[in-house]
Amino acid sequence: EPEVTQTPSHQVTQMGQEVILRCVPISNHLYFYWYRQILGQKVEFLVSFYNNEISEKSEIFDDQFSVERPDGSNFTLKIRSTKLEDSAMYFCASNLAENYNEQFFGPGTRLTVL
Amino acid sequence: AQTVTQSQPEMSVQEAETVTLSCTYDTSESNYYLFWYKQPPSRQMILVIRQEAYKQQNATENRFSVNFQKAAKSFSLKISDSQLGDTAMYFCAFMKHVNNNDMRFGAGTRLTVKP
């Protein structure tokens, strides 16, 4: 069964460094998402992406964040200058089509900012 | 804005018993989707069950069923014959029907199934 994959599973970085979290959505999916879950808290929406552009973003998704689909398979989240409070699990999700109601989640990347 | 509220931070149930997790939400939308996701210690988000708001019939998936009360904006999850493997965080989530939107999650309920 096709699945969303994410790499790395765990990323440790120093405050102020740039990180890129990678996701490979399910191949025929068209809509892509990033969510964040700070330890012990709820899952929060960051951004959705369709047709090579951001379709919606939350207030969390400020100028230090960016997303890109550099090729036909990868979907990346870049954090330009990491802060301690960026430490969280980051989940990628993908969706087949507009109004298709199931988002498929990847296993997550645990980001630790020291 | 849509908000999702799970008022039970933690619950426990004996193996083989039935437990109900509560969820309420607030929206002005008339058509939307509701979900329950399970997050075991591995942290993977696993879809348990979904409900389309325009369907009056409550969704069921094996031992999992929902009680969807649209007027009350309530969406509870019932787990029958609880198993040790059901131990996890459970998140209720809301998604608008149009424009393939983001999902809004509740704070979660940590369920422990005791042997």
Coordinates of C-alpha atoms in Angstrom, one line a residue:
Chain A
E1 CA 0.0 0.0 0.0
P2 CA 1.4 3.4 -0.9
E3 CA 2.5 5.6 2.0
V4 CA 3.9 9.0 2.8
T5 CA 7.5 8.9 3.8
Q6 CA 9.6 11.4 5.7
T7 CA 13.3 11.9 6.2
P8 CA 15.1 12.1 8.5
S9 CA 13.2 10.5 11.3
H10 CA 15.1 12.6 13.8
Q11 CA 17.0 15.8 13.2
V12 CA 19.2 17.6 15.8
T13 CA 20.4 21.1 15.0
Q14 CA 21.8 24.1 16.7
M15 CA 19.8 27.2 17.2
G16 CA 20.1 29.6 14.3
Q17 CA 20.9 26.8 11.8
E18 CA 18.8 26.1 8.7
V19 CA 17.0 22.7 8.4
I20 CA 15.2 21.1 5.6
L21 CA 12.7 18.4 6.3
R22 CA 11.8 16.1 3.5
C23 CA 8.7 14.3 2.5
V24 CA 7.7 12.1 -0.3
P25 CA 3.9 12.2 -0.7
I26 CA 1.9 9.4 -2.3
S27 CA 2.7 9.6 -6.0
N28 CA -0.7 10.5 -7.5
H29 CA -1.6 12.9 -4.7
L30 CA -2.0 16.6 -5.6
Y31 CA -2.4 18.3 -2.2
F32 CA 0.4 18.5 0.4
Y33 CA 0.5 19.6 4.0
W34 CA 2.8 20.2 6.8
Y35 CA 1.7 20.0 10.4
R36 CA 3.6 20.5 13.7
Q37 CA 3.2 18.9 17.1
I38 CA 5.1 20.3 20.0
L39 CA 5.7 17.5 22.6
G40 CA 2.6 16.9 24.6
Q41 CA 0.4 19.3 22.6
K42 CA -2.0 19.0 19.7
V43 CA -1.2 18.8 16.1
E44 CA -1.2 22.2 14.4
F45 CA -1.6 23.0 10.8
L46 CA 1.3 24.9 9.2
V47 CA 0.7 25.1 5.4
S48 CA -1.0 23.5 2.5
F49 CA 0.4 23.4 -1.0
Y50 CA -1.2 22.7 -4.4
N51 CA -0.2 23.3 -8.0
N52 CA 3.2 24.5 -6.9
E53 CA 2.0 27.2 -4.6
I54 CA 0.9 27.7 -1.1
S55 CA -2.9 27.5 -0.9
E56 CA -3.2 28.3 2.8
K57 CA -1.0 28.9 5.8
S58 CA -1.4 29.4 9.5
E59 CA -0.2 32.1 11.7
I60 CA 2.6 29.8 12.8
F61 CA 4.0 29.7 9.2
D62 CA 6.0 33.0 9.3
D63 CA 8.9 34.2 7.2
Q64 CA 11.3 31.7 8.6
F65 CA 9.4 28.8 7.0
S66 CA 9.2 28.0 3.4
V67 CA 8.0 25.0 1.4
E68 CA 9.0 23.7 -2.0
R69 CA 8.3 20.9 -4.4
P70 CA 11.7 20.8 -6.1
D71 CA 10.9 17.8 -8.3
G72 CA 8.0 15.5 -9.0
S73 CA 8.3 13.5 -5.8
N74 CA 9.7 15.5 -2.9
F75 CA 8.0 18.1 -0.8
T76 CA 10.2 20.0 1.6
L77 CA 9.8 22.3 4.6
K78 CA 12.7 24.6 5.3
I79 CA 13.2 26.5 8.5
R80 CA 15.7 29.2 7.9
S81 CA 17.0 30.1 11.3
T82 CA 15.8 27.6 13.9
K83 CA 14.7 28.6 17.4
L84 CA 14.4 26.5 20.5
E85 CA 10.6 26.6 20.2
D86 CA 10.8 25.0 16.8
S87 CA 11.5 21.7 18.5
A88 CA 8.6 19.5 17.6
M89 CA 7.4 16.6 15.5
Y90 CA 6.7 17.7 11.9
F91 CA 4.2 15.7 10.0
C92 CA 3.8 15.8 6.2
A93 CA 0.4 14.7 4.7
S94 CA -0.9 14.3 1.3
N95 CA -4.4 14.1 -0.3
L96 CA -5.5 12.7 -3.6
A97 CA -7.7 15.5 -4.9
E98 CA -9.9 18.4 -4.0
N99 CA -12.7 17.4 -1.7
Y100 CA -11.2 14.0 -1.2
N101 CA -11.6 13.7 2.5
E102 CA -8.7 11.6 3.8
Q103 CA -5.2 13.0 4.4
F104 CA -2.5 10.5 4.6
F105 CA 0.1 11.3 7.2
G106 CA 3.8 10.4 7.1
P107 CA 5.6 9.0 10.2
G108 CA 6.9 12.4 11.2
T109 CA 10.3 14.0 11.7
R110 CA 11.4 14.8 15.2
L111 CA 13.2 18.1 15.2
T112 CA 15.3 19.0 18.2
V113 CA 16.8 22.5 18.4
L114 CA 19.6 22.9 20.9
Chain B
A1 CA -12.6 29.9 12.6
Q2 CA -13.1 26.2 13.4
T3 CA -12.2 25.0 16.9
V4 CA -12.2 21.4 18.2
T5 CA -12.4 20.7 21.9
Q6 CA -11.6 17.4 23.6
S7 CA -12.4 17.9 27.3
Q8 CA -10.9 14.6 28.5
P9 CA -7.1 14.8 28.7
E10 CA -6.8 11.3 29.9
M11 CA -9.0 8.2 30.2
S12 CA -8.6 4.6 31.1
V13 CA -10.6 1.5 30.4
Q14 CA -10.3 -2.2 31.3
E15 CA -9.5 -4.6 28.5
A16 CA -12.7 -5.8 26.7
E17 CA -14.7 -3.0 28.1
T18 CA -16.3 -0.1 26.2
V19 CA -15.1 3.5 26.4
T20 CA -16.4 6.7 24.8
L21 CA -14.1 9.7 24.0
S22 CA -15.8 13.1 23.6
C23 CA -15.3 15.8 21.0
T24 CA -17.1 19.0 20.3
Y25 CA -16.4 21.5 17.6
D26 CA -17.4 24.9 16.5
T27 CA -18.1 25.9 12.9
S28 CA -20.4 28.0 10.8
E29 CA -19.9 25.6 7.9
S30 CA -22.8 23.3 6.9
N31 CA -20.7 20.7 5.2
Y32 CA -17.5 19.3 6.6
Y33 CA -15.7 16.2 7.6
L34 CA -14.8 14.9 11.1
F35 CA -12.1 12.4 11.9
W36 CA -10.7 10.5 14.8
Y37 CA -6.9 9.8 14.6
K38 CA -5.0 7.5 16.8
Q39 CA -1.4 8.3 17.7
P40 CA 0.4 5.4 19.4
P41 CA 3.8 5.8 21.1
S42 CA 5.4 5.5 17.6
R43 CA 3.9 9.0 17.0
Q44 CA 2.4 7.9 13.6
M45 CA -1.0 9.4 12.9
I46 CA -3.4 6.7 12.0
L47 CA -6.9 7.4 10.8
V48 CA -9.5 5.5 12.9
I49 CA -12.8 6.7 11.5
R50 CA -14.3 9.5 9.5
Q51 CA -17.7 11.1 9.3
E52 CA -19.2 13.3 6.5
A53 CA -21.4 15.9 8.0
Y54 CA -24.1 15.6 5.4
K55 CA -24.6 11.9 6.3
Q56 CA -26.9 11.3 9.1
Q57 CA -25.9 7.7 9.7
N58 CA -23.1 7.3 12.2
A59 CA -19.9 5.8 10.8
T60 CA -18.6 2.5 12.1
E61 CA -15.3 0.7 11.6
N62 CA -15.3 -2.7 13.3
R63 CA -14.9 -2.0 17.0
F64 CA -15.0 1.8 16.5
S65 CA -18.1 3.8 16.0
V66 CA -19.1 7.5 16.4
N67 CA -22.1 9.3 17.8
F68 CA -22.4 12.3 15.5
Q69 CA -24.8 15.0 16.7
K70 CA -24.7 17.7 14.1
A71 CA -27.0 20.1 15.9
A72 CA -25.0 19.8 19.1
K73 CA -21.7 19.8 17.2
S74 CA -20.7 16.7 19.0
F75 CA -18.6 13.8 17.6
S76 CA -17.8 11.1 20.2
L77 CA -15.8 8.0 19.5
K78 CA -16.9 4.7 21.1
I79 CA -14.4 1.9 21.3
S80 CA -16.0 -1.5 22.0
D81 CA -14.1 -4.5 23.3
S82 CA -11.0 -2.4 24.1
Q83 CA -7.7 -4.0 23.4
L84 CA -4.3 -3.3 24.8
G85 CA -3.2 -2.1 21.4
D86 CA -5.8 0.7 21.6
T87 CA -3.6 2.5 24.1
A88 CA -2.7 5.7 22.4
M89 CA -3.5 9.4 22.0
Y90 CA -6.7 10.0 20.2
F91 CA -7.2 13.2 18.3
C92 CA -10.5 14.5 17.0
A93 CA -10.2 16.6 13.8
F94 CA -12.3 18.8 11.6
M95 CA -11.9 19.6 7.9
K96 CA -14.1 21.9 5.8
H97 CA -15.6 20.3 2.7
V98 CA -14.6 23.0 0.2
N99 CA -11.2 23.9 -1.1
N100 CA -9.5 20.9 0.3
N101 CA -8.5 22.6 3.5
D102 CA -6.3 22.0 6.4
M103 CA -7.3 19.9 9.3
R104 CA -7.9 21.3 12.8
F105 CA -7.2 19.1 15.7
G106 CA -8.3 18.9 19.2
A107 CA -5.9 18.7 22.1
G108 CA -6.2 14.9 22.3
T109 CA -7.2 12.3 24.8
R110 CA -4.7 9.9 26.2
L111 CA -6.4 6.5 26.4
T112 CA -4.9 3.7 28.5
V113 CA -6.3 0.2 28.2
K114 CA -5.5 -1.8 31.3
P115 CA -5.2 -5.6 31.4

